[in-house]
Coordinates of N, CA and C in Angstrom, one line a residue:
X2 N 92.2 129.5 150.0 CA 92.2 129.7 151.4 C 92.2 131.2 151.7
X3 N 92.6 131.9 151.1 CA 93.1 133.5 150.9 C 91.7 133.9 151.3
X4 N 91.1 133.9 150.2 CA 89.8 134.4 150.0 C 88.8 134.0 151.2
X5 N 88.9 133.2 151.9 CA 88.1 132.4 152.9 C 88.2 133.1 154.2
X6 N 89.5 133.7 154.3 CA 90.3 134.6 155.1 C 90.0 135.7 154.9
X7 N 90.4 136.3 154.0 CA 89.2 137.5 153.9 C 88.0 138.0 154.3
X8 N 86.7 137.0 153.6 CA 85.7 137.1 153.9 C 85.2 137.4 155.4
X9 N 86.3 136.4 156.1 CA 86.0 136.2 157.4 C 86.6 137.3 158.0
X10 N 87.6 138.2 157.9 CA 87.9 139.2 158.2 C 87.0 140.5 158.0
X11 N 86.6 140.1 156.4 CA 85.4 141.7 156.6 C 84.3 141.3 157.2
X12 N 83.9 140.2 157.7 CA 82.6 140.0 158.5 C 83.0 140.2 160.0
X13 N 84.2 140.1 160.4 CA 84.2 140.5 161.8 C 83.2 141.9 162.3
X14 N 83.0 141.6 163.6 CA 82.3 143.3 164.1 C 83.8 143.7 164.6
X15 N 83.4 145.2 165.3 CA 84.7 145.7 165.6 C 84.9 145.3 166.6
X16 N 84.1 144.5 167.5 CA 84.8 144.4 169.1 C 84.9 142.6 169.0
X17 N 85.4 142.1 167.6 CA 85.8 140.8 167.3 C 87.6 140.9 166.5
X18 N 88.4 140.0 167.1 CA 89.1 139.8 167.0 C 89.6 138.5 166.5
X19 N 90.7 138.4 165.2 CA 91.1 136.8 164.2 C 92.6 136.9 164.7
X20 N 93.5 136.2 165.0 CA 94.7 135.9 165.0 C 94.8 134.7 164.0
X21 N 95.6 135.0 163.1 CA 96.0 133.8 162.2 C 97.5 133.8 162.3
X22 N 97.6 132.2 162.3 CA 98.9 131.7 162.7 C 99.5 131.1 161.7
X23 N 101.1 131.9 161.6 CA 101.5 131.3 160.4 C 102.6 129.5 160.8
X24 N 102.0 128.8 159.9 CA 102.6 127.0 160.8 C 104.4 127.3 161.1
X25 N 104.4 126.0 161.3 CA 106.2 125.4 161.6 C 106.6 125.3 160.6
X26 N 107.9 124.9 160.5 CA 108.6 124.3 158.7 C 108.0 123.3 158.9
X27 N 108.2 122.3 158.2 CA 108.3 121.2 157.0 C 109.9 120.7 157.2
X28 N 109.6 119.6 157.2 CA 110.8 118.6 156.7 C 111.4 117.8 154.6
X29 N 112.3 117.9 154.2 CA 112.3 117.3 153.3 C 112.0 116.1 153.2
X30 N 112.4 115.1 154.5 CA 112.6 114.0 154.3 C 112.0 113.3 155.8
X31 N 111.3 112.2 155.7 CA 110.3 111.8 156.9 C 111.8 111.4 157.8
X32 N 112.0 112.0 159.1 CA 113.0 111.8 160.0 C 112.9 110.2 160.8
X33 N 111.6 110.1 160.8 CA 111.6 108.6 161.7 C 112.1 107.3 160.7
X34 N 111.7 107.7 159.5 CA 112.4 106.8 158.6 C 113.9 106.8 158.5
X35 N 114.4 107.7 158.9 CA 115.6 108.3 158.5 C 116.7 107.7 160.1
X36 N 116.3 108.3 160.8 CA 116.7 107.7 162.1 C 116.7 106.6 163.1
X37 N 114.9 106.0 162.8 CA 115.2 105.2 163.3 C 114.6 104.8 165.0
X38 N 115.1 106.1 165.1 CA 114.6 106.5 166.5 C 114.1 107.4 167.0
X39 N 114.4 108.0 168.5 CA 113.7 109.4 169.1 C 115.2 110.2 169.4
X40 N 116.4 109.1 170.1 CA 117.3 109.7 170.0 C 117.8 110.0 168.8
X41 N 118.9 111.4 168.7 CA 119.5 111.3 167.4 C 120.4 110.3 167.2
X42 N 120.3 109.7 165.8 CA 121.6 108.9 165.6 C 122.3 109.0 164.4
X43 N 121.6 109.8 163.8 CA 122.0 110.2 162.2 C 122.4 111.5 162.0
X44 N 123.7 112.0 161.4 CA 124.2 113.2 161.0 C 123.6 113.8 160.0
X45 N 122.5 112.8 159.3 CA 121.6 113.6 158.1 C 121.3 115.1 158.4
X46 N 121.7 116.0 157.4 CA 121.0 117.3 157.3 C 119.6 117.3 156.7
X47 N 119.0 118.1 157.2 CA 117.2 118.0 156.8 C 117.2 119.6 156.2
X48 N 116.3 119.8 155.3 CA 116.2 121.3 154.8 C 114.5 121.5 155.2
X49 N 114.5 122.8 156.0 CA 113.6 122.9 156.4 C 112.6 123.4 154.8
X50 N 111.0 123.6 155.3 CA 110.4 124.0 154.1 C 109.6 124.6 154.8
X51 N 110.0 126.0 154.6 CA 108.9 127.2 155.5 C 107.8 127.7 153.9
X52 N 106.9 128.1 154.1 CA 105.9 128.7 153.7 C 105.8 129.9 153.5
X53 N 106.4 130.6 152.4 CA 106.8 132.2 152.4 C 105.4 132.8 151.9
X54 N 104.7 131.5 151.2 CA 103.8 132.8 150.4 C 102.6 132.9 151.3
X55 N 102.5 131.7 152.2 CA 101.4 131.5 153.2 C 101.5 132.8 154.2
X56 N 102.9 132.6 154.3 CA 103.2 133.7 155.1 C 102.6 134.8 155.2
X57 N 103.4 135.0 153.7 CA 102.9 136.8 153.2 C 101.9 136.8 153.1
X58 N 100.8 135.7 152.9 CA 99.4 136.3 153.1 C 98.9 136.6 154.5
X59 N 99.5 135.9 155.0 CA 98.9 136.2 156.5 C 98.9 137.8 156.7
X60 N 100.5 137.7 156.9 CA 100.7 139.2 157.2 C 99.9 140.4 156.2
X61 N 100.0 140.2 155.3 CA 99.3 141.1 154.3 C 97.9 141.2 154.6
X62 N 97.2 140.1 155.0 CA 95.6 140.6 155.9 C 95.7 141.0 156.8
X63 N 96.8 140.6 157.9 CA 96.9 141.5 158.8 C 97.1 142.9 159.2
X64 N 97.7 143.6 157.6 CA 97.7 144.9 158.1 C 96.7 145.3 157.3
X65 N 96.1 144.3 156.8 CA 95.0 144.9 156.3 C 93.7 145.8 157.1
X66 N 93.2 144.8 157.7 CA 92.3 144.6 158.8 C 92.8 145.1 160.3
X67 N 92.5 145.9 160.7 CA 93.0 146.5 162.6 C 92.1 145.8 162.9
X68 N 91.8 144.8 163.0 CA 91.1 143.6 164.0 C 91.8 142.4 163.5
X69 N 92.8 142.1 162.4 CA 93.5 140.9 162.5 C 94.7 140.7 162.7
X70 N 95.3 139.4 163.7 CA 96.4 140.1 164.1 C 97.2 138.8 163.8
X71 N 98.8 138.6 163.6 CA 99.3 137.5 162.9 C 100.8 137.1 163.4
X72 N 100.7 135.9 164.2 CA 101.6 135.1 165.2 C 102.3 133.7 164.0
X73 N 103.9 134.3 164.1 CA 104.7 133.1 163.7 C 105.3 132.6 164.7
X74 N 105.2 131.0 164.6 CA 105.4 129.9 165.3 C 106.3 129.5 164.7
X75 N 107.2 129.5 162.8 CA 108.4 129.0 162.6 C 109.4 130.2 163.5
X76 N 109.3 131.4 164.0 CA 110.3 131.7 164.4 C 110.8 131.0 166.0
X77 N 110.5 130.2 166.6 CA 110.9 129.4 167.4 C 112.3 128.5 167.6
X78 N 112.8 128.8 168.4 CA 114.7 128.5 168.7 C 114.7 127.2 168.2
X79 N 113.6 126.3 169.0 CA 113.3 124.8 168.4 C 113.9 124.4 166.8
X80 N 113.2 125.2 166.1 CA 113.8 124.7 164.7 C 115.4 124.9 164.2
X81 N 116.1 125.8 165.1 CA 117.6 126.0 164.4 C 118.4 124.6 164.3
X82 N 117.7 123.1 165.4 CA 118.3 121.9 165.3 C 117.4 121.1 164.3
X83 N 116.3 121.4 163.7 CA 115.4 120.8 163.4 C 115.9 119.4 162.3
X84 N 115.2 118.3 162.7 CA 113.6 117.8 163.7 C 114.2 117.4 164.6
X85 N 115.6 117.4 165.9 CA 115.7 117.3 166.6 C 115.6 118.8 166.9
X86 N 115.7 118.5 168.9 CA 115.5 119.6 169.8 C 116.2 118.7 171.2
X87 N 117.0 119.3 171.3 CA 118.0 118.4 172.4 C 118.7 117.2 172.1
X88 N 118.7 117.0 171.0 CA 119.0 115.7 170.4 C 118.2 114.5 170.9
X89 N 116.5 114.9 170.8 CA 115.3 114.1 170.9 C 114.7 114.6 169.6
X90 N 114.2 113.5 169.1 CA 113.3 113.8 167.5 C 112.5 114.6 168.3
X91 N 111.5 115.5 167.5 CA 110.6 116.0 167.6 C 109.7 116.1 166.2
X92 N 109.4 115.6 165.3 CA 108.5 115.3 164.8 C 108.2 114.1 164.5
X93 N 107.0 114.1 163.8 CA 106.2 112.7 163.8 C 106.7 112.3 162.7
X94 N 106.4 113.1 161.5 CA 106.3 112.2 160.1 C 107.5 114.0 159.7
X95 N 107.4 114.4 158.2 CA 108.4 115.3 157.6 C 107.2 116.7 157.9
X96 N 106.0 116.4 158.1 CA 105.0 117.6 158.5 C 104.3 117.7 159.7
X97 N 104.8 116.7 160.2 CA 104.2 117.3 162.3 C 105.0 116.8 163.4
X98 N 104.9 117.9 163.9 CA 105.6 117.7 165.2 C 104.6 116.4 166.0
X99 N 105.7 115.9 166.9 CA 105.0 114.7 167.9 C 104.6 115.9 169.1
X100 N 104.6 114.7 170.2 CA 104.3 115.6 171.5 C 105.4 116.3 172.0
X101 N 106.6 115.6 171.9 CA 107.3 116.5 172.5 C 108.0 117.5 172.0
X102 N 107.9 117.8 170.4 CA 107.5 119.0 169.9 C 107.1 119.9 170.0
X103 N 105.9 119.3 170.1 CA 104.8 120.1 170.3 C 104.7 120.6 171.7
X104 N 105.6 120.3 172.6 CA 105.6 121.0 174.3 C 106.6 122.2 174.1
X105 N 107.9 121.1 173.6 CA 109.0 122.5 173.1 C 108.8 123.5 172.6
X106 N 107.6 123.5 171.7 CA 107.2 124.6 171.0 C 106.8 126.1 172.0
X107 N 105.7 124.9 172.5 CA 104.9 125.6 173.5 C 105.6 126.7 174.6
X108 N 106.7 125.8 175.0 CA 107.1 126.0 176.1 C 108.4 126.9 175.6
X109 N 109.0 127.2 174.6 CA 110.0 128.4 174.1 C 109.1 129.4 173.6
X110 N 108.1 129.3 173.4 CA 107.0 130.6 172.8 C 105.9 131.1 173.6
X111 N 105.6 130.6 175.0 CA 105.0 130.7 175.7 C 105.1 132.0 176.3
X112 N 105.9 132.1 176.8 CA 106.2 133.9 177.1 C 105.5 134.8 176.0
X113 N 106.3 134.8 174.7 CA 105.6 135.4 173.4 C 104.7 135.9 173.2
X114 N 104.2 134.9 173.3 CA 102.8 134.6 172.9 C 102.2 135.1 173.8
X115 N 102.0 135.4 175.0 CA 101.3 135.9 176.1 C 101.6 137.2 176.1
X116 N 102.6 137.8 175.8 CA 103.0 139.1 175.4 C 102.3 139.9 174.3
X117 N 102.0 138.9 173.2 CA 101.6 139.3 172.0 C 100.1 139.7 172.4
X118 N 99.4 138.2 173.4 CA 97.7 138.6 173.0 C 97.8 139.0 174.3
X119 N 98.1 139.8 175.2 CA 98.1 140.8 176.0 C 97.7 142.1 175.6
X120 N 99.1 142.1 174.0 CA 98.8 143.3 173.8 C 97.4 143.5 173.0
X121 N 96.7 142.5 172.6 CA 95.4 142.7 171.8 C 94.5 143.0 172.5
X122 N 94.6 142.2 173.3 CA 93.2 141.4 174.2 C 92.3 143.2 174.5

């Protein structure tokens, strides 16, 4: 994947621009199995599973390249309950968020994010 990333990085022109996004955690254990439900009902602890090395490659192209630029989405308030968020499940299976996830996401990083590709654009 590395290399694919690259490539596509040195082929950029200069007045082209890549944001690569580093994902969400990961769950150990599928939550809907676990729970049952959407509300919480289970005191199970879940151990998130973030992606350090994915990570560091992101960032590592990104300062590679002054045309690539590199947005984390696990840093989101969302996951300090995770896979709840208000005490509503928010993911689907142990690797995707559902919809309302995926709003929460949205909607705590939204600011962010608009800040970040402001400052690119």
């Amino acid at each position: 994947m590395y290399q694919s990333l690259e490539k596509l990085a040195q082929s950029l022109r200069p007045d082209q621009k890549l944001i690569v996004v580093n994902t969400f955690p990961s769950l150990d254990h599928d939550p809907v199995k676990i729970n049952r439900d959407f509300i919480k009902k289970s005191d199970k602890k879940y151990k998130l599973i973030s992606y350090e090395n994915n990570k560091s490659a992101l960032i590592k192209l990104a300062s590679k390249y002054p045309n690539v630029y590199f947005y984390d989405l696990s840093k989101s308030k969302i996951f300090q309950s995770a896979p709840f968020y208000k005490d509503t499940l928010m993911y689907y299976n142990a690797s995707h968020l559902n919809s309302y996830g995926a709003i929460s996401l949205a909607k705590d990083l939204e600011k962010d994010f608009m800040h970040f590709f402001e400052q690119i654009k």
